[in-house]
Short mmCIF file of C-alpha atoms and ligand atoms in Angstrom, two decimals:
data_model
loop_
_atom_site.label_atom_id
_atom_site.label_comp_id
_atom_site.label_asym_id
_atom_site.label_seq_id
_atom_site.Cartn_x
_atom_site.Cartn_y
_atom_site.Cartn_z
CA VAL L 4 64.20 20.78 -60.80
CA LEU L 5 62.74 22.40 -63.90
CA ARG L 6 59.12 21.58 -64.57
CA ASP L 7 56.74 22.39 -67.38
CA GLY L 8 55.89 26.05 -67.24
CA ASP L 9 59.04 26.96 -65.35
CA PRO L 10 60.26 30.21 -66.86
CA LEU L 11 63.81 28.83 -67.05
CA GLU L 12 62.79 25.98 -69.29
CA GLU L 13 63.20 26.44 -73.02
CA PRO L 14 59.82 26.46 -74.75
CA ARG L 15 59.23 23.00 -76.16
CA ASP L 16 57.60 22.21 -79.47
CA PRO L 17 54.65 19.87 -79.21
CA PRO L 18 55.63 16.33 -80.31
CA ARG L 19 55.69 16.20 -84.08
CA PRO L 20 54.16 13.47 -86.20
CA PRO L 21 56.63 11.14 -87.95
CA LEU L 22 58.50 13.13 -90.55
CA ALA L 23 57.36 12.86 -94.10
CA SER L 24 60.33 11.62 -96.10
CA GLY L 25 59.06 13.70 -99.00
CA ARG L 26 60.64 16.75 -97.43
CA TYR L 27 64.04 15.35 -98.22
CA GLU L 28 65.75 14.70 -101.52
CA HIS L 29 68.93 12.90 -100.48
CA ILE L 30 67.97 11.09 -97.29
CA LEU L 31 65.16 8.93 -95.89
CA VAL L 32 63.93 9.95 -92.47
CA GLU L 33 61.62 8.02 -90.16
CA LYS L 34 61.22 6.82 -86.59
CA ARG L 35 61.95 3.24 -85.64
CA GLY L 36 61.83 0.95 -82.62
CA GLU L 37 58.84 -0.58 -80.83
CA GLN L 38 58.10 2.76 -79.15
CA ASN L 39 58.92 4.79 -82.26
CA ASN L 40 61.57 6.54 -80.18
CA VAL L 41 64.66 6.05 -82.36
CA GLY L 42 65.22 8.69 -85.03
CA PHE L 43 66.42 7.03 -88.22
CA ILE L 44 68.32 8.74 -91.05
CA GLN L 45 69.33 6.79 -94.13
CA LEU L 46 71.66 8.44 -96.63
CA ASN L 47 70.07 7.81 -99.99
CA ARG L 48 72.14 8.67 -103.07
CA PRO L 49 72.68 5.07 -104.19
CA LYS L 50 74.11 5.91 -107.62
CA ALA L 51 76.78 8.12 -106.08
CA LEU L 52 77.54 5.61 -103.26
CA ASN L 53 76.10 8.23 -100.91
CA ALA L 54 78.70 10.84 -101.77
CA LEU L 55 78.13 13.63 -99.27
CA CYS L 56 77.05 16.60 -101.36
CA ASP L 57 76.25 19.89 -99.71
CA GLY L 58 72.50 19.35 -100.04
CA LEU L 59 72.70 15.95 -98.33
CA MET L 60 74.60 17.30 -95.36
CA ARG L 61 72.15 20.20 -95.02
CA GLU L 62 69.27 17.71 -94.97
CA VAL L 63 71.03 15.60 -92.34
CA GLY L 64 71.30 18.78 -90.26
CA GLN L 65 67.57 19.50 -90.69
CA ALA L 66 66.62 15.93 -89.77
CA LEU L 67 68.81 16.11 -86.67
CA ASP L 68 67.19 19.43 -85.69
CA SER L 69 63.73 17.90 -85.87
CA PHE L 70 64.74 14.78 -83.90
CA GLU L 71 66.42 16.96 -81.32
CA ALA L 72 63.13 18.86 -80.87
CA ASP L 73 61.03 15.66 -80.75
CA ASN L 74 60.43 14.76 -77.09
CA ASN L 75 59.68 11.14 -77.99
CA VAL L 76 63.06 10.52 -79.67
CA GLY L 77 65.78 9.30 -77.32
CA ALA L 78 68.50 8.25 -79.78
CA ILE L 79 69.31 8.61 -83.46
CA VAL L 80 70.72 6.12 -85.98
CA ILE L 81 72.48 7.23 -89.16
CA THR L 82 73.10 4.64 -91.83
CA GLY L 83 73.71 4.29 -95.57
CA SER L 84 73.19 1.34 -97.88
CA ASP L 85 74.67 -2.17 -97.79
CA ARG L 86 77.34 -1.06 -100.28
CA ALA L 87 78.25 2.29 -98.84
CA PHE L 88 77.72 4.26 -95.67
CA ALA L 89 79.21 7.14 -97.64
CA ALA L 90 82.06 6.82 -100.12
CA GLY L 91 83.30 10.35 -99.51
CA ALA L 92 82.49 13.96 -100.13
CA ASP L 93 81.16 14.96 -103.53
CA ILE L 94 84.41 15.55 -105.42
CA LYS L 95 82.69 17.01 -108.49
CA GLU L 96 81.24 19.70 -106.25
CA MET L 97 84.75 20.51 -105.01
CA GLN L 98 86.74 20.18 -108.23
CA ASN L 99 86.79 23.84 -109.20
CA ARG L 100 86.51 25.49 -105.81
CA THR L 101 89.06 28.16 -105.03
CA PHE L 102 90.84 28.80 -101.78
CA GLN L 103 89.00 32.08 -101.49
CA GLU L 104 85.62 30.34 -101.79
CA CYS L 105 86.56 27.62 -99.28
CA TYR L 106 88.02 30.01 -96.74
CA GLY L 107 85.49 32.80 -97.21
CA GLY L 108 82.52 30.42 -97.06
CA ASN L 109 84.03 28.31 -94.23
CA PHE L 110 83.59 25.23 -96.43
CA LEU L 111 82.39 22.09 -94.56
CA ALA L 112 81.77 24.02 -91.32
CA HIS L 113 78.05 23.15 -91.24
CA TRP L 114 78.86 19.40 -91.27
CA ASN L 115 79.66 19.82 -87.62
CA ARG L 116 75.94 19.69 -86.68
CA VAL L 117 76.24 15.90 -86.29
CA SER L 118 78.72 16.34 -83.46
CA THR L 119 76.69 18.98 -81.58
CA VAL L 120 73.43 17.03 -81.19
CA LYS L 121 72.59 16.41 -77.53
CA LYS L 122 70.88 13.09 -78.15
CA PRO L 123 73.11 10.04 -78.64
CA VAL L 124 73.83 9.24 -82.31
CA ILE L 125 74.79 5.79 -83.58
CA ALA L 126 76.43 5.27 -86.97
CA ALA L 127 75.57 1.94 -88.60
CA VAL L 128 78.27 1.46 -91.25
CA ASN L 129 77.96 -1.09 -94.04
CA GLY L 130 80.37 -0.94 -96.98
CA PHE L 131 82.52 2.10 -97.59
CA ALA L 132 83.06 4.83 -95.03
CA LEU L 133 85.71 6.81 -96.83
CA GLY L 134 86.86 10.40 -96.51
CA GLY L 135 83.88 12.48 -95.46
CA GLY L 136 81.99 9.21 -94.86
CA CYS L 137 84.54 8.09 -92.27
CA GLU L 138 84.48 11.57 -90.75
CA LEU L 139 80.68 11.55 -90.57
CA ALA L 140 80.74 8.17 -88.79
CA MET L 141 83.33 9.50 -86.35
CA MET L 142 81.14 12.51 -85.49
CA CYS L 143 78.59 10.02 -84.15
CA ASP L 144 78.82 8.74 -80.56
CA ILE L 145 78.90 5.02 -81.28
CA ILE L 146 79.95 3.23 -84.47
CA TYR L 147 78.59 -0.23 -85.31
CA ALA L 148 80.09 -1.85 -88.41
CA GLY L 149 78.85 -4.52 -90.80
CA GLU L 150 81.34 -7.32 -91.50
CA LYS L 151 82.25 -5.91 -94.91
CA ALA L 152 82.70 -2.32 -93.81
CA GLN L 153 85.85 -0.44 -94.85
CA PHE L 154 87.11 2.77 -93.28
CA GLY L 155 89.62 5.14 -94.82
CA GLN L 156 90.79 8.73 -95.27
CA PRO L 157 91.98 8.75 -98.91
CA GLU L 158 92.10 12.55 -99.32
CA ILE L 159 95.88 12.50 -99.73
CA LEU L 160 95.41 10.63 -103.04
CA LEU L 161 93.46 13.66 -104.31
CA GLY L 162 96.07 16.14 -103.22
CA THR L 163 94.22 17.31 -100.12
CA ILE L 164 93.72 16.29 -96.50
CA PRO L 165 90.67 15.43 -94.36
CA GLY L 166 88.67 18.60 -93.61
CA ALA L 167 85.78 17.45 -91.42
CA GLY L 168 87.66 16.22 -88.36
CA GLY L 169 89.39 13.16 -89.86
CA THR L 170 92.90 13.94 -88.67
CA GLN L 171 91.65 14.78 -85.18
CA ARG L 172 88.93 12.23 -84.43
CA LEU L 173 90.73 9.32 -86.09
CA THR L 174 93.89 10.01 -84.11
CA ARG L 175 91.96 10.14 -80.85
CA ALA L 176 90.11 6.93 -81.75
CA VAL L 177 92.92 4.69 -83.02
CA GLY L 178 96.17 6.35 -81.90
CA LYS L 179 98.92 8.06 -83.84
CA SER L 180 100.59 5.28 -85.81
CA LEU L 181 97.48 3.86 -87.48
CA ALA L 182 95.93 7.32 -87.99
CA MET L 183 99.14 8.56 -89.65
CA GLU L 184 99.33 5.49 -91.85
CA MET L 185 95.71 5.86 -92.97
CA VAL L 186 95.95 9.63 -93.58
CA LEU L 187 99.37 9.46 -95.31
CA THR L 188 98.80 6.39 -97.51
CA GLY L 189 95.04 6.55 -98.02
CA ASP L 190 94.91 2.81 -97.19
CA ARG L 191 91.64 1.46 -95.84
CA VAL L 192 91.07 -0.70 -92.79
CA SER L 193 88.53 -3.51 -92.52
CA ALA L 194 85.74 -3.73 -89.96
CA GLN L 195 87.87 -6.20 -87.99
CA GLU L 196 90.88 -3.86 -87.89
CA ALA L 197 88.56 -0.97 -87.02
CA LYS L 198 87.22 -2.97 -84.09
CA GLN L 199 90.69 -3.99 -82.87
CA SER L 200 91.84 -0.39 -82.94
CA GLY L 201 88.80 0.95 -81.09
CA LEU L 202 87.22 2.86 -83.98
CA VAL L 203 84.03 0.76 -83.81
CA SER L 204 82.46 -0.91 -80.80
CA LYS L 205 80.74 -3.90 -82.42
CA ILE L 206 80.62 -5.82 -85.72
CA PHE L 207 77.50 -7.53 -87.08
CA PRO L 208 76.55 -9.50 -90.20
CA VAL L 209 75.58 -7.07 -92.97
CA ASP L 210 71.85 -7.84 -92.83
CA GLN L 211 71.61 -7.51 -89.03
CA LEU L 212 73.58 -4.29 -88.64
CA VAL L 213 70.75 -1.77 -88.91
CA SER L 214 68.36 -3.63 -86.61
CA GLU L 215 71.14 -4.05 -84.02
CA ALA L 216 71.87 -0.33 -84.21
CA VAL L 217 68.17 0.44 -83.70
CA LYS L 218 68.13 -1.99 -80.73
CA CYS L 219 71.04 -0.12 -79.21
CA GLY L 220 69.13 3.13 -79.83
CA GLU L 221 66.05 1.67 -78.09
CA LYS L 222 68.16 0.65 -75.11
CA ILE L 223 69.51 4.20 -74.85
CA ALA L 224 66.07 5.75 -75.40
CA SER L 225 64.61 3.73 -72.50
CA ASN L 226 66.84 5.65 -70.08
CA SER L 227 66.34 9.25 -69.00
CA LYS L 228 66.95 11.54 -71.98
CA LEU L 229 67.97 14.29 -69.61
CA VAL L 230 70.58 12.17 -67.86
CA SER L 231 71.78 10.58 -71.14
CA ALA L 232 72.58 14.07 -72.42
CA MET L 233 74.65 14.68 -69.29
CA ALA L 234 76.47 11.37 -69.73
CA LYS L 235 77.22 12.22 -73.37
CA GLU L 236 78.46 15.68 -72.44
CA ALA L 237 80.76 14.19 -69.80
CA VAL L 238 82.29 11.56 -72.11
CA ASN L 239 82.79 14.14 -74.87
CA ALA L 240 84.56 16.41 -72.39
CA ALA L 241 87.29 13.76 -72.16
CA PHE L 242 88.37 14.85 -75.65
CA GLU L 243 88.53 18.54 -74.78
CA LEU L 244 89.68 18.92 -71.19
CA THR L 245 92.58 17.97 -68.94
CA LEU L 246 91.94 15.04 -66.60
CA ALA L 247 91.47 17.37 -63.62
CA GLU L 248 89.06 19.66 -65.49
CA GLY L 249 87.22 16.69 -66.94
CA ASN L 250 86.80 15.10 -63.53
CA ARG L 251 85.53 18.39 -62.15
CA LEU L 252 82.94 18.68 -64.94
CA GLU L 253 81.91 15.06 -64.40
CA LYS L 254 81.45 15.68 -60.68
CA ARG L 255 79.27 18.75 -61.35
CA LEU L 256 77.11 16.82 -63.80
CA PHE L 257 76.91 13.86 -61.40
CA HIS L 258 75.79 16.19 -58.63
CA SER L 259 73.27 17.71 -61.06
CA THR L 260 71.57 14.36 -61.59
CA PHE L 261 70.50 14.61 -57.92
CA ALA L 262 68.35 17.59 -58.89
CA THR L 263 66.31 15.44 -61.30
CA GLU L 264 63.14 13.39 -60.83
CA ASP L 265 64.73 10.68 -62.94
CA ARG L 266 67.62 10.09 -60.51
CA LYS L 267 65.09 9.78 -57.67
CA GLU L 268 62.88 7.43 -59.71
CA GLY L 269 65.87 5.34 -60.87
CA MET L 270 67.19 4.71 -57.38
CA THR L 271 63.72 4.22 -55.87
CA ALA L 272 62.86 1.67 -58.58
CA PHE L 273 66.15 -0.13 -57.90
CA VAL L 274 65.42 -0.35 -54.18
CA GLU L 275 61.84 -1.46 -54.88
CA LYS L 276 63.11 -4.05 -57.40
CA ARG L 277 60.99 -2.72 -60.27
CA LYS L 278 61.72 -1.18 -63.64
CA ALA L 279 62.29 2.57 -63.56
CA ASN L 280 59.74 4.77 -65.33
CA PHE L 281 61.75 7.80 -66.41
CA THR L 282 59.95 11.01 -67.34
CA ASP L 283 62.95 13.01 -68.62
CA SER L 284 62.51 15.49 -65.82
C1 NAG N 326 86.04 22.37 -113.75
O1 NAG N 326 86.87 23.05 -114.64
C2 NAG N 326 87.34 22.25 -115.71
C3 NAG N 326 88.34 23.09 -116.50
O2 NAG N 326 87.89 24.38 -116.71
C4 NAG N 326 86.15 21.81 -116.56
O3 NAG N 326 86.57 21.00 -117.64
C5 NAG N 326 85.20 21.00 -115.68
O4 NAG N 326 84.04 20.64 -116.36
C6 NAG N 326 84.81 21.79 -114.42
N1 NAG N 326 84.09 20.89 -113.53
C7 NAG N 326 82.92 21.16 -113.00
C8 NAG N 326 82.31 20.12 -112.12
O5 NAG N 326 82.32 22.20 -113.20
C1 NAG N 327 55.14 6.41 -65.96
O1 NAG N 327 54.93 7.68 -65.39
C2 NAG N 327 54.02 8.49 -66.12
C3 NAG N 327 54.03 9.89 -65.53
O2 NAG N 327 54.08 9.86 -64.13
C4 NAG N 327 52.65 7.83 -66.09
O3 NAG N 327 51.73 8.60 -66.82
C5 NAG N 327 52.76 6.43 -66.71
O4 NAG N 327 51.54 5.76 -66.62
C6 NAG N 327 53.85 5.61 -66.04
N1 NAG N 327 54.08 4.38 -66.77
C7 NAG N 327 54.19 3.21 -66.16
C8 NAG N 327 54.47 2.04 -67.03
O5 NAG N 327 54.08 3.06 -64.94
#
């Protein structure tokens, strides 16, 4: 078991105070939940329906970095406004880009930060999640949708295709036929269709969506952060590995939990019929 001061442990930053939103131009960043342990990122370009410009995605990456380093944060919620989670990438920014610029600069590669965070990330989607907005939601670990949410990959209507994981993550989430139909026609699906097809896990009334997502984040944050990261790694491996390799990885991670204080505390608390007090160690 790694303990504070163990040379193998990565140096940890001291807990940071709540982030000042002033650092960010395109997003609002704060901590929510009774214990202030849910990182909260709200995309905030209302006039552009939260179109995902380069600056916005860089700020999302910075906010995720700081939540990742914050020992008090156990889960992260990303949301937009009631009208739009994000209506797409910023097309004006792309209009005159050349192939050479896209290829040479590995255009959109840094968006991937959302899918590499160790802490669980919940997307709370009200309104439009189109193009890059749908892809951003799919990079998160759990998607909650408001009743009026709409999901779509309309890139084909602009003469291009999804470039931030849309063809891959959508297909894994909803299967080939619906993914093909959405990617080839640009048609949107409603929150209800998204739920039926497995893209989202729950639907809520518009005005309750964000608080329900934060509640889910609080539930996750009350568990061991160390073990949650292992659980997330194991589920994500299902998308990368064969069944045999995935089961092997799961077994190794499962065995690893027996090297933690939190596994001991969790099982002891269960036997003693009390609530576990996890220390993320
Ligand atoms: C892109 O190029 C066209 C044609 O040269 C020009 O009219 C337009 O303003 C440019 N768009 C942007 C966003 O710079
Ligand atoms: C949980 O454990 C920590 C560290 O051992 C301790 O400081 C804290 O008081 C405990 N909390 C509860 C509710 O028992």
